[in-house]
DNA sequence: TATGAATGAGTGTTCATTCAT
DNA sequence: CATGAATGAACACTCATTCAT
């Protein structure tokens, strides 16, 4: 499927998604995006009113992807416990597929100014969603947050160590925690 | 104590420390640093051969600060368990003092290119040190990593939620985990 | 004809041409070029991806100019011998017009790092072209190179002595060499 | 013989000589010189009041070296003709030893502003000296300048072509010119 | 709707030189 | 005599964004 067979907006979003995740938000310039997406600069600003706006779009796309993968992995499992543990498999999968780039949401959280409300809200929504997901499955708020913190810690640490050990460890712990 | 009463190198490092932590690495330009540190641009490059080099300096300073604070809080405690729990108090303290900016090391990890070895190594060393700290105190590798992942998760999540709940939760869990 | 009546790319090239020839490549900064060409800095980099790229452009423009002048002078002459001798008149003309700045190609050859392939190739192509020109006219390779070396020597020495004597002498010798 | 066993002035001069010839005048910064010469910055300015001043020193040293080599090659020859031809062997030698960097005097002539009288005079003196050398040997002003122009052309062209052909050709021509 | 030329403000870095000690 | 810290100005280059066509 060639680049030109897609709508400009889609091409921009796909390209930015790939670049923001692969090399970071600040390290990715508008020029690189429009060049690789093969769109004109003004076309870009027709579809996204700013780089920040694009960032929101990318994070929403990422959210959707994470959701899909999560549900795909979860669907094969029968018990809530196994569904929870599947979340850690998702991190493993992303680490492998994307060479330990870590959590796109947390990375961008570190890159944007603290007062960037719009982007922060998308990140907040995504993470709250995951947190709630654990709560829904486990029906035990404290345990859910325990798992959630392990999940987040494992994600961020596997990026730092460029190794799956934090995920493996966290999953093992989670397994022992959930009755 | 006025700005000029310090050595230029100290002024640069202090300023960069404050700015990198407060507004991020990429959002802080050399120009802002030298202006607020009141040094000439070439003076800056006499003391630090690049911005990356300064970043290493800042992270080392941060490491030192974290160590000092950690030991100060830890010194008041008698048992290993209480010393471990004191680590969570340190996050609480930093969150309060620095308005939930999160972990400087993880933030910068997200900001730099993945192949920046020098900076990554400082970050790696700092985090490995903390991980080892828990291992030394608890004499139980698995438990130590459990605590470590909670610690990291709590740090990163309190930045996102701009709230102490993740630290409080993590500390409470840690308290129950350690016999 | 005012500056603004031209396209930005043309204004940049004309300005750089004038400055590189008049004051040297390294002594001419991008800032001076864009200021005198009355274009924004980013506009410059839209048309030329680097200073080196601009240098290539300037040398190509110079090549064109030399060719035109050479053919203009040559066209009036009937015999190959007279056409060869006209080449020396070209040096005289340039020396007068441009105050003995010497050969732009050789000057820039001295200014750029030895491993700058792109620029070197333009210089090489220009000089090879001149050398071949003599060979074509004289149909005698050894004689042609003899003339070529005198031509180059005359160009470079008139720059040093800020005087036409080397050109006059070289032309006289050439006259006596060609049957 | 270690670096420190020499006087500072000598170390600076030797280093600058090597660097100016090897990588060019403008591409060589004061910092690189003092670093490789292992002298303090202020020590440098004690011995040379400016970079231009150092340049004069380097060119004088170069002049001396060329003279010595020239006389060494010349001394073995008996006739004036053979002594003249030895000059071309010198270029060959330098091309080999110094990887076709060309004539240091002409290179620097191209690098400095046209109004730099002090440096120009050293260059002028050196070249006048060579020109006079040919006149003295040949006792025939026109022939001497013919050889001189070939000599200069050969020097500059072997730099451009990174090949000995111009020197070989020029020497052969000179051989046939001198009775 | 789509374009690409144009922009001002900024990036990190290096220059040759001076000065207090 | 020797030092190394300090400097202002300049370096080549990139940023996200706008606007006339």
PDB file of C-alpha atoms in Angstrom, chain D residues 38-159:
ATOM      1  CA  UNK D  38      50.587  22.339  25.213  1.00  0.00           C
ATOM      2  CA  UNK D  39      50.885  26.005  26.121  1.00  0.00           C
ATOM      3  CA  UNK D  40      48.519  28.293  27.978  1.00  0.00           C
ATOM      4  CA  UNK D  41      46.431  30.694  25.974  1.00  0.00           C
ATOM      5  CA  UNK D  42      48.019  33.757  27.478  1.00  0.00           C
ATOM      6  CA  UNK D  43      51.447  32.306  26.830  1.00  0.00           C
ATOM      7  CA  UNK D  44      50.531  32.190  23.205  1.00  0.00           C
ATOM      8  CA  UNK D  45      49.716  35.878  23.122  1.00  0.00           C
ATOM      9  CA  UNK D  46      52.940  36.605  24.895  1.00  0.00           C
ATOM     10  CA  UNK D  47      54.912  35.194  21.994  1.00  0.00           C
ATOM     11  CA  UNK D  48      52.624  36.215  19.133  1.00  0.00           C
ATOM     12  CA  UNK D  49      50.522  39.289  19.396  1.00  0.00           C
ATOM     13  CA  UNK D  50      47.862  37.919  17.058  1.00  0.00           C
ATOM     14  CA  UNK D  51      47.007  34.994  14.824  1.00  0.00           C
ATOM     15  CA  UNK D  52      48.139  37.103  11.910  1.00  0.00           C
ATOM     16  CA  UNK D  53      51.495  37.532  13.612  1.00  0.00           C
ATOM     17  CA  UNK D  54      51.768  33.790  14.036  1.00  0.00           C
ATOM     18  CA  UNK D  55      50.930  33.387  10.391  1.00  0.00           C
ATOM     19  CA  UNK D  56      53.896  35.541   9.484  1.00  0.00           C
ATOM     20  CA  UNK D  57      56.071  33.392  11.704  1.00  0.00           C
ATOM     21  CA  UNK D  58      54.831  30.203  10.120  1.00  0.00           C
ATOM     22  CA  UNK D  59      55.406  31.521   6.614  1.00  0.00           C
ATOM     23  CA  UNK D  60      58.918  32.588   7.518  1.00  0.00           C
ATOM     24  CA  UNK D  61      59.583  29.128   8.870  1.00  0.00           C
ATOM     25  CA  UNK D  62      58.152  27.683   5.688  1.00  0.00           C
ATOM     26  CA  UNK D  63      60.356  29.950   3.611  1.00  0.00           C
ATOM     27  CA  UNK D  64      63.377  28.731   5.510  1.00  0.00           C
ATOM     28  CA  UNK D  65      62.398  25.103   4.997  1.00  0.00           C
ATOM     29  CA  UNK D  66      61.815  25.581   1.268  1.00  0.00           C
ATOM     30  CA  UNK D  67      65.168  27.348   0.989  1.00  0.00           C
ATOM     31  CA  UNK D  68      66.989  24.560   2.775  1.00  0.00           C
ATOM     32  CA  UNK D  69      65.393  21.828   0.747  1.00  0.00           C
ATOM     33  CA  UNK D  70      65.955  23.780  -2.419  1.00  0.00           C
ATOM     34  CA  UNK D  71      69.624  24.257  -1.685  1.00  0.00           C
ATOM     35  CA  UNK D  72      70.036  20.668  -0.646  1.00  0.00           C
ATOM     36  CA  UNK D  73      68.615  19.479  -3.956  1.00  0.00           C
ATOM     37  CA  UNK D  74      70.469  22.160  -5.868  1.00  0.00           C
ATOM     38  CA  UNK D  75      73.822  21.493  -4.249  1.00  0.00           C
ATOM     39  CA  UNK D  76      74.078  18.093  -5.897  1.00  0.00           C
ATOM     40  CA  UNK D  77      73.728  19.641  -9.336  1.00  0.00           C
ATOM     41  CA  UNK D  78      76.563  21.240 -11.262  1.00  0.00           C
ATOM     42  CA  UNK D  79      75.042  23.273 -14.060  1.00  0.00           C
ATOM     43  CA  UNK D  80      72.556  26.138 -13.701  1.00  0.00           C
ATOM     44  CA  UNK D  81      70.140  24.210 -15.902  1.00  0.00           C
ATOM     45  CA  UNK D  82      70.228  21.233 -13.591  1.00  0.00           C
ATOM     46  CA  UNK D  83      69.791  23.482 -10.581  1.00  0.00           C
ATOM     47  CA  UNK D  84      66.711  25.037 -12.185  1.00  0.00           C
ATOM     48  CA  UNK D  85      65.268  21.614 -12.941  1.00  0.00           C
ATOM     49  CA  UNK D  86      65.897  20.593  -9.325  1.00  0.00           C
ATOM     50  CA  UNK D  87      63.277  23.171  -8.312  1.00  0.00           C
ATOM     51  CA  UNK D  88      60.619  21.001  -9.901  1.00  0.00           C
ATOM     52  CA  UNK D  89      61.909  18.004  -7.982  1.00  0.00           C
ATOM     53  CA  UNK D  90      61.245  20.020  -4.844  1.00  0.00           C
ATOM     54  CA  UNK D  91      57.580  20.374  -5.736  1.00  0.00           C
ATOM     55  CA  UNK D  92      57.419  16.634  -6.398  1.00  0.00           C
ATOM     56  CA  UNK D  93      58.964  15.984  -3.036  1.00  0.00           C
ATOM     57  CA  UNK D  94      56.558  18.286  -1.187  1.00  0.00           C
ATOM     58  CA  UNK D  95      53.591  16.798  -3.014  1.00  0.00           C
ATOM     59  CA  UNK D  96      54.633  13.371  -1.859  1.00  0.00           C
ATOM     60  CA  UNK D  97      55.541  14.342   1.672  1.00  0.00           C
ATOM     61  CA  UNK D  98      52.510  16.550   2.248  1.00  0.00           C
ATOM     62  CA  UNK D  99      49.861  14.825   0.169  1.00  0.00           C
ATOM     63  CA  UNK D 100      49.438  17.471  -2.519  1.00  0.00           C
ATOM     64  CA  UNK D 101      48.525  20.348  -0.200  1.00  0.00           C
ATOM     65  CA  UNK D 102      49.936  22.776  -2.747  1.00  0.00           C
ATOM     66  CA  UNK D 103      51.907  25.927  -2.024  1.00  0.00           C
ATOM     67  CA  UNK D 104      51.388  27.144   1.538  1.00  0.00           C
ATOM     68  CA  UNK D 105      52.027  30.735   0.469  1.00  0.00           C
ATOM     69  CA  UNK D 106      49.443  30.716  -2.286  1.00  0.00           C
ATOM     70  CA  UNK D 107      46.942  28.898  -0.104  1.00  0.00           C
ATOM     71  CA  UNK D 108      47.221  31.490   2.627  1.00  0.00           C
ATOM     72  CA  UNK D 109      47.121  34.254   0.054  1.00  0.00           C
ATOM     73  CA  UNK D 110      43.679  32.968  -0.861  1.00  0.00           C
ATOM     74  CA  UNK D 111      42.573  32.786   2.743  1.00  0.00           C
ATOM     75  CA  UNK D 112      43.486  36.211   4.053  1.00  0.00           C
ATOM     76  CA  UNK D 113      41.707  39.484   3.310  1.00  0.00           C
ATOM     77  CA  UNK D 114      43.186  41.337   0.367  1.00  0.00           C
ATOM     78  CA  UNK D 115      44.275  44.219   2.578  1.00  0.00           C
ATOM     79  CA  UNK D 116      46.383  42.165   4.958  1.00  0.00           C
ATOM     80  CA  UNK D 117      49.651  43.858   4.138  1.00  0.00           C
ATOM     81  CA  UNK D 118      51.939  42.109   6.592  1.00  0.00           C
ATOM     82  CA  UNK D 119      51.164  38.593   5.485  1.00  0.00           C
ATOM     83  CA  UNK D 120      51.040  39.553   1.823  1.00  0.00           C
ATOM     84  CA  UNK D 121      54.531  40.976   2.081  1.00  0.00           C
ATOM     85  CA  UNK D 122      55.991  37.731   3.382  1.00  0.00           C
ATOM     86  CA  UNK D 123      54.320  35.852   0.568  1.00  0.00           C
ATOM     87  CA  UNK D 124      55.480  38.433  -1.918  1.00  0.00           C
ATOM     88  CA  UNK D 125      59.037  38.249  -0.639  1.00  0.00           C
ATOM     89  CA  UNK D 126      59.114  34.477  -0.841  1.00  0.00           C
ATOM     90  CA  UNK D 127      57.847  34.336  -4.378  1.00  0.00           C
ATOM     91  CA  UNK D 128      60.032  37.213  -5.513  1.00  0.00           C
ATOM     92  CA  UNK D 129      62.942  35.329  -4.110  1.00  0.00           C
ATOM     93  CA  UNK D 130      62.147  32.261  -6.170  1.00  0.00           C
ATOM     94  CA  UNK D 131      61.612  34.344  -9.253  1.00  0.00           C
ATOM     95  CA  UNK D 132      64.956  36.043  -8.695  1.00  0.00           C
ATOM     96  CA  UNK D 133      66.564  32.672  -8.088  1.00  0.00           C
ATOM     97  CA  UNK D 134      65.635  31.620 -11.626  1.00  0.00           C
ATOM     98  CA  UNK D 135      66.861  34.925 -13.004  1.00  0.00           C
ATOM     99  CA  UNK D 136      70.192  34.532 -11.220  1.00  0.00           C
ATOM    100  CA  UNK D 137      70.687  31.018 -12.474  1.00  0.00           C
ATOM    101  CA  UNK D 138      69.616  31.598 -16.052  1.00  0.00           C
ATOM    102  CA  UNK D 139      70.849  35.130 -16.655  1.00  0.00           C
ATOM    103  CA  UNK D 140      67.911  35.619 -18.968  1.00  0.00           C
ATOM    104  CA  UNK D 141      64.937  37.490 -17.519  1.00  0.00           C
ATOM    105  CA  UNK D 142      62.331  36.354 -20.025  1.00  0.00           C
ATOM    106  CA  UNK D 143      63.301  32.709 -19.866  1.00  0.00           C
ATOM    107  CA  UNK D 144      63.448  32.924 -16.060  1.00  0.00           C
ATOM    108  CA  UNK D 145      59.885  34.208 -15.852  1.00  0.00           C
ATOM    109  CA  UNK D 146      58.762  31.563 -18.306  1.00  0.00           C
ATOM    110  CA  UNK D 147      60.183  28.909 -15.990  1.00  0.00           C
ATOM    111  CA  UNK D 148      58.759  30.723 -12.971  1.00  0.00           C
ATOM    112  CA  UNK D 149      55.241  30.724 -14.381  1.00  0.00           C
ATOM    113  CA  UNK D 150      55.528  27.033 -15.223  1.00  0.00           C
ATOM    114  CA  UNK D 151      56.812  26.395 -11.720  1.00  0.00           C
ATOM    115  CA  UNK D 152      53.900  28.192 -10.091  1.00  0.00           C
ATOM    116  CA  UNK D 153      51.385  26.663 -12.457  1.00  0.00           C
ATOM    117  CA  UNK D 154      52.750  23.203 -11.775  1.00  0.00           C
ATOM    118  CA  UNK D 155      52.575  23.723  -8.016  1.00  0.00           C
ATOM    119  CA  UNK D 156      48.980  24.885  -8.037  1.00  0.00           C
ATOM    120  CA  UNK D 157      47.759  22.344 -10.573  1.00  0.00           C
ATOM    121  CA  UNK D 158      49.276  19.355  -8.824  1.00  0.00           C
ATOM    122  CA  UNK D 159      47.257  20.424  -5.782  1.00  0.00           C
TER     123      UNK D 159
END
